[in-house]
Short mmCIF file of C-alpha atoms in Angstrom, two decimals:
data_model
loop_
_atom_site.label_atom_id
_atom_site.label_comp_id
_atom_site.label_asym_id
_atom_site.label_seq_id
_atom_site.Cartn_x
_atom_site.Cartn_y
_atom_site.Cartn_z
CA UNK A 1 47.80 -4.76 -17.19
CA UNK A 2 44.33 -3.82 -16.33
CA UNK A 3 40.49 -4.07 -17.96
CA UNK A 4 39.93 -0.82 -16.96
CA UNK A 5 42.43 0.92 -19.89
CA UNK A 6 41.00 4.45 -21.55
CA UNK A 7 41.28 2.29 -24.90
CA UNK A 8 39.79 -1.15 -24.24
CA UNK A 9 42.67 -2.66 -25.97
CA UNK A 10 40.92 -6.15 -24.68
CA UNK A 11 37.19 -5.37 -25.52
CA UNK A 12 35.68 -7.24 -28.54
CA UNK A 13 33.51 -3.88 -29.12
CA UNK A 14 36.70 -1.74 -29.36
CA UNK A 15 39.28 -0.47 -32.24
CA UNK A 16 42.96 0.38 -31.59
CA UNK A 17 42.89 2.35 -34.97
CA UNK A 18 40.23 4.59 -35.50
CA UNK A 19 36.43 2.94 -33.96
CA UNK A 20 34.51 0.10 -34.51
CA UNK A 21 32.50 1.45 -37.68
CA UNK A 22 36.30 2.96 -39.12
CA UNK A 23 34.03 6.24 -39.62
CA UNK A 24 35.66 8.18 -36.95
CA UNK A 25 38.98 8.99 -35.32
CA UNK A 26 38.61 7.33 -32.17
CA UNK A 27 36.07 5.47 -30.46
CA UNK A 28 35.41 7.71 -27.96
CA UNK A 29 34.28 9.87 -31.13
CA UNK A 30 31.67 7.08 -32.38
CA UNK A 31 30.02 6.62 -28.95
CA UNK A 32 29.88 10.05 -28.21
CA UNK A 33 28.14 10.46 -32.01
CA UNK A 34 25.78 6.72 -31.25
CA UNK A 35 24.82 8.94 -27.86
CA UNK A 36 23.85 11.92 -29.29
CA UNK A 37 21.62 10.16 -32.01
CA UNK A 38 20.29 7.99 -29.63
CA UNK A 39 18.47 11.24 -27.55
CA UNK A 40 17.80 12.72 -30.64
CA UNK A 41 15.77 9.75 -31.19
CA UNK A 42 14.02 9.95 -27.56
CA UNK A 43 13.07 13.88 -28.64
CA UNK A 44 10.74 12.15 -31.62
CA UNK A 45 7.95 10.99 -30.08
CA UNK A 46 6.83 8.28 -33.05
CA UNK A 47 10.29 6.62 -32.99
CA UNK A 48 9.96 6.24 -29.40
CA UNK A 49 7.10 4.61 -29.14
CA UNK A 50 8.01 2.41 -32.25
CA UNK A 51 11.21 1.39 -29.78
CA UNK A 52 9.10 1.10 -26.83
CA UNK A 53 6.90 -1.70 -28.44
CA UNK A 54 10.04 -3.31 -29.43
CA UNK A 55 11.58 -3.14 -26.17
CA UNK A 56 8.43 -4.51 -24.48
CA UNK A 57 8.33 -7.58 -26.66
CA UNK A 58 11.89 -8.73 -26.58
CA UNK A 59 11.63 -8.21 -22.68
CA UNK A 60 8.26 -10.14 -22.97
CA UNK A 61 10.71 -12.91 -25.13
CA UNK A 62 12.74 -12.99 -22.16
CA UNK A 63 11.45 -12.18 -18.82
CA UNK A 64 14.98 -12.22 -17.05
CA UNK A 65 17.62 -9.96 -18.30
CA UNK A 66 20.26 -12.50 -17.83
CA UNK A 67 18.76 -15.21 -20.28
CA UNK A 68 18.76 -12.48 -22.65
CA UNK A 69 22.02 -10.66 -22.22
CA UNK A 70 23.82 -14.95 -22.34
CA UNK A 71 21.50 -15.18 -25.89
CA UNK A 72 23.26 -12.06 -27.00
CA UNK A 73 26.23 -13.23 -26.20
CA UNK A 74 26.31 -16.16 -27.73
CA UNK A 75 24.83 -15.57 -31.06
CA UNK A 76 25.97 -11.99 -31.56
CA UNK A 77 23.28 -8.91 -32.27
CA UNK A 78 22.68 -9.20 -35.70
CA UNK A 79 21.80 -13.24 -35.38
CA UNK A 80 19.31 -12.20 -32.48
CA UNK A 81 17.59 -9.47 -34.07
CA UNK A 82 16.59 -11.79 -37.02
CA UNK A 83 15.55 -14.79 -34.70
CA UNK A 84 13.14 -12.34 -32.74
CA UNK A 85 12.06 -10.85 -35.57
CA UNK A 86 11.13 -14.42 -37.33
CA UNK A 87 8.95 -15.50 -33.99
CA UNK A 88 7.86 -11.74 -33.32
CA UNK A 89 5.51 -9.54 -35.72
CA UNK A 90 6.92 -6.23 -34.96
CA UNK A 91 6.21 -3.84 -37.49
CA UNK A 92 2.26 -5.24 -36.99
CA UNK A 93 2.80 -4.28 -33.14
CA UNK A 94 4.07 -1.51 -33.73
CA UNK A 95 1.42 -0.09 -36.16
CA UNK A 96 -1.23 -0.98 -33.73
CA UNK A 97 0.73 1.11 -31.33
CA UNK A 98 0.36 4.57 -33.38
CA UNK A 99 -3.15 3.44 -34.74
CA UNK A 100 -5.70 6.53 -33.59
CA UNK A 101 -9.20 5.89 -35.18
CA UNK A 102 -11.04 8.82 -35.74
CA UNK A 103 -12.92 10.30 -32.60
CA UNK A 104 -16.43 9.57 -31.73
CA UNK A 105 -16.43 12.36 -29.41
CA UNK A 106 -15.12 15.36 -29.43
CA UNK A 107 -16.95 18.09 -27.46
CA UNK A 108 -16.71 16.71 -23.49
CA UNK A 109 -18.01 18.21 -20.13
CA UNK A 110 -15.69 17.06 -17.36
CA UNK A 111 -15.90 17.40 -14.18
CA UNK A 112 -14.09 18.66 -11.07
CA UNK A 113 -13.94 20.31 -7.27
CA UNK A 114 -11.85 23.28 -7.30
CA UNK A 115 -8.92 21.75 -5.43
CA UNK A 116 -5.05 20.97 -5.98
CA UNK A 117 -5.55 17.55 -6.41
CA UNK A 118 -7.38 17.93 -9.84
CA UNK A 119 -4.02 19.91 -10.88
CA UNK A 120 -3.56 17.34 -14.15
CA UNK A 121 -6.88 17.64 -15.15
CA UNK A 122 -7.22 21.40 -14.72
CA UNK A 123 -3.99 22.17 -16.56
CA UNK A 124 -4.78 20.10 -19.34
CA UNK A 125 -7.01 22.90 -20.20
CA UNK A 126 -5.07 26.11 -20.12
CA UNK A 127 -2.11 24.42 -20.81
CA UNK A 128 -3.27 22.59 -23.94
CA UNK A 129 -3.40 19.20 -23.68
CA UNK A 130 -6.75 18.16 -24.38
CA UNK A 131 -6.45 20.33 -27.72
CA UNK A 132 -3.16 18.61 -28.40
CA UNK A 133 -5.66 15.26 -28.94
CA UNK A 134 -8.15 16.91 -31.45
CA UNK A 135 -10.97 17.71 -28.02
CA UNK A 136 -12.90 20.02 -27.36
CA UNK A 137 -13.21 20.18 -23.28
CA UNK A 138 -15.56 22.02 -21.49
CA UNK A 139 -14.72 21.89 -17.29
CA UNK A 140 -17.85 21.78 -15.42
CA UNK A 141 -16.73 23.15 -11.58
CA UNK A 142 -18.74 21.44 -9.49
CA UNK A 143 -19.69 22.60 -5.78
CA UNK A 144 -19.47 19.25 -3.93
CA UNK A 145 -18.68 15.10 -4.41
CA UNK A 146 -22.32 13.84 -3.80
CA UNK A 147 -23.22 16.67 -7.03
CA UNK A 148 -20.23 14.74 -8.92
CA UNK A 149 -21.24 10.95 -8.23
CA UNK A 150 -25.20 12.02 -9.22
CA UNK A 151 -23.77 14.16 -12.12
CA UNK A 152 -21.63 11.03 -13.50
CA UNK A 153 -24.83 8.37 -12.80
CA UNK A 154 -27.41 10.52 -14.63
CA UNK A 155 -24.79 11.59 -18.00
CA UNK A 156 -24.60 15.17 -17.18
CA UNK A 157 -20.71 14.22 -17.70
CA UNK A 158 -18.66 12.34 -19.81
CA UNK A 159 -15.91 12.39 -17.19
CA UNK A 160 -14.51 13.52 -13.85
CA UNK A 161 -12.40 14.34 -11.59
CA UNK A 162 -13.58 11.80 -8.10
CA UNK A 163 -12.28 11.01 -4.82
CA UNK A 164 -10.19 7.35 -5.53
CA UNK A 165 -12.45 5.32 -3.39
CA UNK A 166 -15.69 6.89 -5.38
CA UNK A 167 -15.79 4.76 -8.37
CA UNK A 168 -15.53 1.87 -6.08
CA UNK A 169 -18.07 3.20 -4.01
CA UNK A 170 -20.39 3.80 -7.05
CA UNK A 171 -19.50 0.25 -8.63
CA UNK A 172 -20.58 -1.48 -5.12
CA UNK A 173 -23.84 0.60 -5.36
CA UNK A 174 -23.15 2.51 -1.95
CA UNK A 175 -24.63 5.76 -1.35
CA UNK A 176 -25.91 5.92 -4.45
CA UNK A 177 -27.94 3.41 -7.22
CA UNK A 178 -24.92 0.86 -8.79
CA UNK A 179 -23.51 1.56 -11.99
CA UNK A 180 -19.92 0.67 -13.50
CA UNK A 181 -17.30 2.88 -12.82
CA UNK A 182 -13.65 3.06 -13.95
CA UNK A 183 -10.29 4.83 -12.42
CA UNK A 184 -8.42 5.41 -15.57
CA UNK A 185 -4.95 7.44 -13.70
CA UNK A 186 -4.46 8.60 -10.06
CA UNK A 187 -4.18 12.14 -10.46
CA UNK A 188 -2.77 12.81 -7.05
CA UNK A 189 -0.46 11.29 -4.78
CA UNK A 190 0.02 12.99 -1.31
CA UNK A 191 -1.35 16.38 -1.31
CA UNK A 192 -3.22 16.38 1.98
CA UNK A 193 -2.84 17.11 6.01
CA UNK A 194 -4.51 17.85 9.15
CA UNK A 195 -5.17 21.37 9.39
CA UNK A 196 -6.21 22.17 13.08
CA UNK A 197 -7.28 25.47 14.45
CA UNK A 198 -4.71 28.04 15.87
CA UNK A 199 -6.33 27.27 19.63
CA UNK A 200 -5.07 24.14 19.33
CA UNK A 201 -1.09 24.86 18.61
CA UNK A 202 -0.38 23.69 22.47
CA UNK A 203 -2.74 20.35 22.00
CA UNK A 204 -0.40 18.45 19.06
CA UNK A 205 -1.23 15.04 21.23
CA UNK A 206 -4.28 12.88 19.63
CA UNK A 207 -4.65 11.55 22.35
CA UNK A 208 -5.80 14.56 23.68
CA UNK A 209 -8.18 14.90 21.02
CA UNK A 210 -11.35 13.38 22.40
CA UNK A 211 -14.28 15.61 22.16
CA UNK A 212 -12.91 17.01 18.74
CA UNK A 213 -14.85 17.89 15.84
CA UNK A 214 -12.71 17.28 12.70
CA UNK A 215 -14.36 18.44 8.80
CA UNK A 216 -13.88 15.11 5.73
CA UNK A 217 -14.97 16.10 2.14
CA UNK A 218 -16.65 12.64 1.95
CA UNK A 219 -17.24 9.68 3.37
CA UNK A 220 -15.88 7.32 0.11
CA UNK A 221 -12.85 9.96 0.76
CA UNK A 222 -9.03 9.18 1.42
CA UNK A 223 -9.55 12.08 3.68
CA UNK A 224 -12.22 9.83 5.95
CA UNK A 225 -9.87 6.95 5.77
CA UNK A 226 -6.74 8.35 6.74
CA UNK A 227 -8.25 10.10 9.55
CA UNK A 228 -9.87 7.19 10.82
CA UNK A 229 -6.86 5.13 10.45
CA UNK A 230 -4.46 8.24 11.97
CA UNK A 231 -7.22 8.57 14.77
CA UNK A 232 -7.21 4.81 15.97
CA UNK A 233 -3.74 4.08 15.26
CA UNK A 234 -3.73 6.71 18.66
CA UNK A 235 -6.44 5.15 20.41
CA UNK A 236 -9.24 6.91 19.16
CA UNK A 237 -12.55 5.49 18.01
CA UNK A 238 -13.17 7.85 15.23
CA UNK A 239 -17.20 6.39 14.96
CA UNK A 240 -17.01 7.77 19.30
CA UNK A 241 -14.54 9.57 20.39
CA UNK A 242 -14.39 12.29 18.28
CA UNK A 243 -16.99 13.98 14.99
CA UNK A 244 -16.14 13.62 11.74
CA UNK A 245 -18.45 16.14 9.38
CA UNK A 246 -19.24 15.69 6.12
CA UNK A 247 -18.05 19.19 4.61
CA UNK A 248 -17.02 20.59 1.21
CA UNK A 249 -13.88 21.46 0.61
CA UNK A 250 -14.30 25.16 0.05
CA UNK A 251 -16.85 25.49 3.39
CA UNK A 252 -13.84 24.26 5.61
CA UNK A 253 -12.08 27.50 5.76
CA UNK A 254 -15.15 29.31 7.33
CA UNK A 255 -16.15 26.80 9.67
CA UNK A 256 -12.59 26.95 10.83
CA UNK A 257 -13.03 30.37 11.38
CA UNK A 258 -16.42 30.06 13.00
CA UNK A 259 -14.98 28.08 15.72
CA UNK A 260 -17.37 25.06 14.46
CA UNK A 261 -14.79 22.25 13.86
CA UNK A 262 -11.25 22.05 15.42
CA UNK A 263 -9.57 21.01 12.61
CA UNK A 264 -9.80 19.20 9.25
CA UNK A 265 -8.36 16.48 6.92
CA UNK A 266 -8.64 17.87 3.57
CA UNK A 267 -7.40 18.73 0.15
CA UNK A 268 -5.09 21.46 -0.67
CA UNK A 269 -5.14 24.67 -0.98
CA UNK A 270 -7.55 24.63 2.02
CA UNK A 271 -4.65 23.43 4.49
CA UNK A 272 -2.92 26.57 3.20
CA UNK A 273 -5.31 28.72 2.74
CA UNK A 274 -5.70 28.03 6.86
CA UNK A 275 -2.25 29.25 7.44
CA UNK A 276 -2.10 32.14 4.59
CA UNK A 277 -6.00 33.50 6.29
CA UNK A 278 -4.33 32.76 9.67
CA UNK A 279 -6.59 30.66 11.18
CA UNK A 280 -5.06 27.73 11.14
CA UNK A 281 -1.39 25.65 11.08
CA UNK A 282 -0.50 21.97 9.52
CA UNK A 283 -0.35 19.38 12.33
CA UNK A 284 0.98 17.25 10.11
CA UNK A 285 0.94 16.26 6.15
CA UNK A 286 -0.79 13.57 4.64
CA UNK A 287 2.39 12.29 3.47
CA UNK A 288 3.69 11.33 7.06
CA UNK A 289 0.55 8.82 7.35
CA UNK A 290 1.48 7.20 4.14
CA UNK A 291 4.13 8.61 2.11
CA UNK A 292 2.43 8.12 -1.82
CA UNK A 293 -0.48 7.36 -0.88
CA UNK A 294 -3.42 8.10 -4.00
CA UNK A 295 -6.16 10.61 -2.91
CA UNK A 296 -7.97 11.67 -6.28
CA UNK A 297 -8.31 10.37 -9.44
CA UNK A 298 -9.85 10.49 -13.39
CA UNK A 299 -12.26 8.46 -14.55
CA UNK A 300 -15.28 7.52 -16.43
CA UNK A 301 -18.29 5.07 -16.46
CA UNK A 302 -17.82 1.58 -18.82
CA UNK A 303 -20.48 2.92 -20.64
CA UNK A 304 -18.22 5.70 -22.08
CA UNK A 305 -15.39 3.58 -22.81
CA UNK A 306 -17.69 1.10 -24.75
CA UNK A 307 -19.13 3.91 -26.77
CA UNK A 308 -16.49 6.09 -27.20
CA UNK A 309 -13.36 4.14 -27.40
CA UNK A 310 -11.25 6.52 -28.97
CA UNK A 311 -12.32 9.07 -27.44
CA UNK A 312 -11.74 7.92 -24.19
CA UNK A 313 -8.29 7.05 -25.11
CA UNK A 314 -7.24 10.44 -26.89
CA UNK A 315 -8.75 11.71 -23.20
CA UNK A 316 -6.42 9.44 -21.80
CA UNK A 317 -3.12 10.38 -23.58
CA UNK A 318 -3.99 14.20 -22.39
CA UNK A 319 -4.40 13.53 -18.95
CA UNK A 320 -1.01 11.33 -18.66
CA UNK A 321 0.77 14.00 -20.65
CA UNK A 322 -0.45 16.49 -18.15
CA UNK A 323 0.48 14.59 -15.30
CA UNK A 324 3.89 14.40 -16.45
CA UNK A 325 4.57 17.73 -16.65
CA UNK A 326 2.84 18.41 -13.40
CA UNK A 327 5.38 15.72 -12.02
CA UNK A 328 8.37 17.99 -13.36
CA UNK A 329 9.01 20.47 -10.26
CA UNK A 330 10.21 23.31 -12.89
CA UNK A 331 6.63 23.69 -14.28
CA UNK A 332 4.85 24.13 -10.87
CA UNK A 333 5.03 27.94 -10.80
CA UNK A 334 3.58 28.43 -14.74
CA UNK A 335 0.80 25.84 -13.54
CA UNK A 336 0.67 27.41 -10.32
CA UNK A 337 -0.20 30.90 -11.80
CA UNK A 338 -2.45 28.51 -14.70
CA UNK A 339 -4.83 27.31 -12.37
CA UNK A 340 -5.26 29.73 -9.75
CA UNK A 341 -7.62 31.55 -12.12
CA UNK A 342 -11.06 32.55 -10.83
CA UNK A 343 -12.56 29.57 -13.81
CA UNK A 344 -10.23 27.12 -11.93
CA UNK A 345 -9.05 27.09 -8.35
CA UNK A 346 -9.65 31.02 -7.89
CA UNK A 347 -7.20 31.16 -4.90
CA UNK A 348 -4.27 33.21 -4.33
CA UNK A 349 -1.68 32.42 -6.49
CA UNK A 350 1.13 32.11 -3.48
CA UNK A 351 -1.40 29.80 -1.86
CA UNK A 352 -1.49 27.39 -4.95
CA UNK A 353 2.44 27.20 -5.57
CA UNK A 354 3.31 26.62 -2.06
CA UNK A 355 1.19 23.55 -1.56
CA UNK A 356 2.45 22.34 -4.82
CA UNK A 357 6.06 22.93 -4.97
CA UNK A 358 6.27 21.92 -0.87
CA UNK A 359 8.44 24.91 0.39
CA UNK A 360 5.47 26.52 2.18
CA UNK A 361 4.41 28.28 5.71
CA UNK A 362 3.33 25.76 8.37
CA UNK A 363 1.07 28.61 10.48
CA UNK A 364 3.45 27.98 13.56
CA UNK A 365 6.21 30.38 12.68
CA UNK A 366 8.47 27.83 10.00
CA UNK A 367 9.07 27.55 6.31
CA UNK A 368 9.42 24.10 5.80
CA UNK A 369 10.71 22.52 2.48
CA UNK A 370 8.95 19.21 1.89
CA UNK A 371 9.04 18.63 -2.03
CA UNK A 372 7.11 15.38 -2.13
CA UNK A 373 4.15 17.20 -0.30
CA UNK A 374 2.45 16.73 -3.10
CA UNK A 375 3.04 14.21 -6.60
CA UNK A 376 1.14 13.33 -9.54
CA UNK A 377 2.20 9.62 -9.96
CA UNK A 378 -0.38 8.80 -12.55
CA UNK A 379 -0.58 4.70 -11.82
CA UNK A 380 -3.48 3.12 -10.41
CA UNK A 381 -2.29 0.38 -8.63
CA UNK A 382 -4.52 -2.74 -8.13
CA UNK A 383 -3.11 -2.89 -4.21
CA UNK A 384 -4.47 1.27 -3.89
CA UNK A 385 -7.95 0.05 -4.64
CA UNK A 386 -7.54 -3.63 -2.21
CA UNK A 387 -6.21 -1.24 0.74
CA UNK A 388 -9.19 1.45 -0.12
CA UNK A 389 -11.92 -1.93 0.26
CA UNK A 390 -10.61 -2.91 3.71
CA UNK A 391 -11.17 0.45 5.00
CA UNK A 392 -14.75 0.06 3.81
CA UNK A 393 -15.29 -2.93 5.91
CA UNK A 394 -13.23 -1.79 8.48
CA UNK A 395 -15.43 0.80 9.18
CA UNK A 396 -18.32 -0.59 8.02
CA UNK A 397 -19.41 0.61 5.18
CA UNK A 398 -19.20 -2.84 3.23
CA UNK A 399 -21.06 -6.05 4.68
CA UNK A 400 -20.28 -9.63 4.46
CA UNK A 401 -17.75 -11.24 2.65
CA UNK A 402 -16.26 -9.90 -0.43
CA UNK A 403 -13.25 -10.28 -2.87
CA UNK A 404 -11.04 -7.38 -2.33
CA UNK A 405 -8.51 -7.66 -5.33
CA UNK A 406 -11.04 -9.05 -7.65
CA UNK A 407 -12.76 -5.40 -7.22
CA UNK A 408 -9.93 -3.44 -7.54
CA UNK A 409 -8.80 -5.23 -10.90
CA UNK A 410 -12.34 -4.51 -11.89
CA UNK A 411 -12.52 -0.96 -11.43
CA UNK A 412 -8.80 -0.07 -11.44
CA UNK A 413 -7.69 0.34 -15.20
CA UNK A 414 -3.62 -0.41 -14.48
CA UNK A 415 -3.79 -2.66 -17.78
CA UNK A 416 -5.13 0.21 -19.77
CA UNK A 417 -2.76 2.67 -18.07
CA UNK A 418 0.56 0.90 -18.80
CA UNK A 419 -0.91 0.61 -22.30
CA UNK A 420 -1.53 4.48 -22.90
CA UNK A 421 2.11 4.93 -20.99
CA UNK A 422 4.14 2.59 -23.40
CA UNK A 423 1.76 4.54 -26.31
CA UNK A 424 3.59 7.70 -25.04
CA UNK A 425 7.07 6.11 -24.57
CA UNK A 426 6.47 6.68 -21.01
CA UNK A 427 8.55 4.70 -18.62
CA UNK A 428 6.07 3.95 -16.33
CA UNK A 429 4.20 1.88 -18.05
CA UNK A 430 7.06 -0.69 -16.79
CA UNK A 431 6.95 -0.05 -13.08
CA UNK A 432 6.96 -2.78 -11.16
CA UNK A 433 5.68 -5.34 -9.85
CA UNK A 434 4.24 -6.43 -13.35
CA UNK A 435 1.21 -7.61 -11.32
CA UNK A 436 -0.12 -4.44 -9.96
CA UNK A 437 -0.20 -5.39 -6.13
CA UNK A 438 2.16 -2.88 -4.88
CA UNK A 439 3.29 -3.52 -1.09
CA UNK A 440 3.19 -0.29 1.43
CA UNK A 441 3.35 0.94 4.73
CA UNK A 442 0.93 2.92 6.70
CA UNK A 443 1.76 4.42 9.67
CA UNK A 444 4.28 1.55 9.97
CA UNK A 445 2.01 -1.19 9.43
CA UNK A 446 3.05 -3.42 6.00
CA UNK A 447 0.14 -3.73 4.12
CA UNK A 448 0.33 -7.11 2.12
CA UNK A 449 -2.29 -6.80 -0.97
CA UNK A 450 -2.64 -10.72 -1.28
CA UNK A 451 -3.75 -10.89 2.02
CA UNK A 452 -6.11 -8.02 2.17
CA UNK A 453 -8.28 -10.28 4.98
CA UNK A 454 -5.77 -10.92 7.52
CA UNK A 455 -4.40 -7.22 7.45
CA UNK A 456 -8.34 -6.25 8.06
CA UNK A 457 -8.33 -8.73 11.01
CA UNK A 458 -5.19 -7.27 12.67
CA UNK A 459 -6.77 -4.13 13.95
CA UNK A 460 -8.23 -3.44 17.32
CA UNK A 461 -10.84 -0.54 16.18
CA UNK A 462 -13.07 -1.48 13.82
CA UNK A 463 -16.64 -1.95 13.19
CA UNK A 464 -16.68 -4.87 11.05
#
């Protein structure tokens, strides 16, 4: 005798003549038939999210899954699905859920730099997205960060593509006059490397590095922080022992060339557009620093989100959409080709795909295969932003005392993201931990979010 008998001849849920619903010949017929209805249900958008909000409540009902599953069990499906929906108003939820009020927007100017990391947001164009949502998007290409942050304080755009430490930067009111900004989605995750110059192939030691000149895109940059960090974590005062240079993205490649830095940490394709000009090879990628790590992300001042609610929301939905099909590895080579364009990226199209699907040329003779080089995990974690702030005052860019997480859940929309997600049945909007504070590693070192001080305190280079 066993449990584990083809016909469950002990299961409660099980018929020895025919199935449980005595509509078809076997039960392996009716769950094969409850299966294919159930995906047929996940295909319709509308009846997902109507399930979503359901799902979300009951688990809200009943935080751990074993109080629910013993509730179940003791009072059968039927019993529980009244109960819940006696205490619960679910048809109200789930009417707010598909409620879309009428625009107040529609024709937008958004902004971006002509790099890999703005991938989502490009797309969205070409690709459809922001017409799927009833907007009219005009993408304003924009030569350089500083022309971004003064184009988003003085309204020239409704939106934009920044660097993820930028709206924090702009909300603190550093390098720039203070105004409230807001990271709505990451729209990167990886994507970056050091880039040095061909001279240097025999020289892979940082710690031979003093002297060096290296190129950043900004200083509110993940770029400038992960060098720094990379550059101390060997020994290195970045602030002495070496130059970091301010330097757009696209002006990398020629002072590469001109022999006036040594290498770079920037945003693809200019890593390999280095190796396909052959002037360059990847030391090493971003990823290897911190493996997920955000770099650039979508957002908007509160202003716009108090004025244009909807708007900002239908914006929203067509930049997660679009980041979830970026995040599908069989669409990279249609979005490769899509934003290569001379109105978007205007680079070669091999140069694009490579960078983004992670089988690429590494300028020292290999093909490597590294498909995580680059994601497009759209969450903006609260513990992204904390970890961002103690690299401020690490560096000093931030005085005096401040409260690190209190920032981040400022400026950081992760409430408003898992919203829009469970909106578009996503599954995300469910990744954990519930509270936003994400633990990771850098370079080995555990960050812990809650104690954003103490991890500040344990580091030997600093300025603060």
């Amino acid at each position: 005798m066993t449990d584990k008998n083809f016909y469950r001849p002990y299961s409660e849920h099980s018929s020895l003549s025919g199935c449980t619903c005595g509509a078809h010949g076997s039960q392996q017929e009716h769950d094969l038939q409850a299966e294919r209805e159930r995906l047929a249900r996940g295909r319709d958008s509308e009846a997902l999210s109507r399930d979503f909000v359901e799902a979300a409540a009951v688990r809200a009902l009943f935080p751990h899954d074993a109080t629910r599953r013993r509730f179940l069990k003791a009072v059968g499906m039927g019993t529980a699905m009244a109960a819940i929906a006696s205490v619960l108003p679910l048809q109200s939820l789930q009417a707010m859920a598909e409620e879309k009020g009428p625009l107040e927007k529609k024709n937008l100017k958004i902004g971006f730099i002509p790099i890999n990391c703005a991938t989502p947001l490009i797309m969205a164009d070409p690709m459809g997205f922001y017409r799927e949502q009833g907007l009219n998007v005009s993408l304003q290409k924009t030569a350089g960060w500083a022309l971004v942050r003064d184009n988003m304080l003085n309204g020239e755009l409704d939106a934009s593509h920044f660097l993820a430490p930028m709206p924090l930067a702009i909300s603190m009111g550093l390098g720039s006059s203070a105004q409230p900004m807001r990271v709505a989605t990451i729209q990167n995750t990886n994507g970056q490397a050091i880039t040095l110059a061909l001279k240097h192939k025999d020289n892979r030691d940082p710690h031979n590095w003093k002297g060096f000149k290296f190129a950043i895109p900004f200083e509110f940059s993940m770029h400038n922080f992960l060098l720094r960090y990379y550059l101390a974590e060997h020994g290195l005062d970045p602030d002495r022992d070496v130059q970091l240079r301010v330097t757009p993205p696209a002006e990398m490649i020629a002072n590469l060339r001109a022999g006036n830095i040594d290498g770079f940490l920037g945003p693809d394709p200019f890593n390999q557009r280095a190796v396909y000009d052959g002037i360059g090879f990847i030391h090493i990628l971003s990823k290897e620093i911190w493996d997920g790590h955000p770099c650039c992300s979508f957002g908007t001042s509160q202003a716009f989100i108090e004025q244009n609610p909807n708007t900002f929301a239908a914006l929203y939905r067509a930049i997660l959409n679009a980041a979830s099909a970026a995040s599908d590895p069989a669409n990279l080579p249609t979005i490769s080709q899509a934003i290569s364009t001379p109105n978007y990226l205007n680079q070669p199209e091999i140069v694009i795909r490579q960078a983004l699907t992670g089988r690429y040329a590494d300028g020292l003779g290999n093909v490597r295969n590294e498909p995580d080089r680059a994601g497009f995990d759209a969450m903006p974690w609260y513990s992204m932003a904390t970890w961002m702030l103690t690299q401020m005052k690490r560096w000093g860019y931030v005085k005096g005392e401040m409260n690190f997480n209190a920032l981040a859940e400022q400026v950081f929309l992760m409430t408003d993201a898992r919203k829009q997600m469970a909106a578009l049945a996503m599954s995300e909007a469910n990744a954990e931990p519930a509270s936003g504070y994400k633990s990771f590693s850098v370079m080995g070192r555990p960050f812990d979010p809650r104690q954003p001080q103490a991890y500040l305190d344990g580091f030997a280079i600093k300025r603060s």
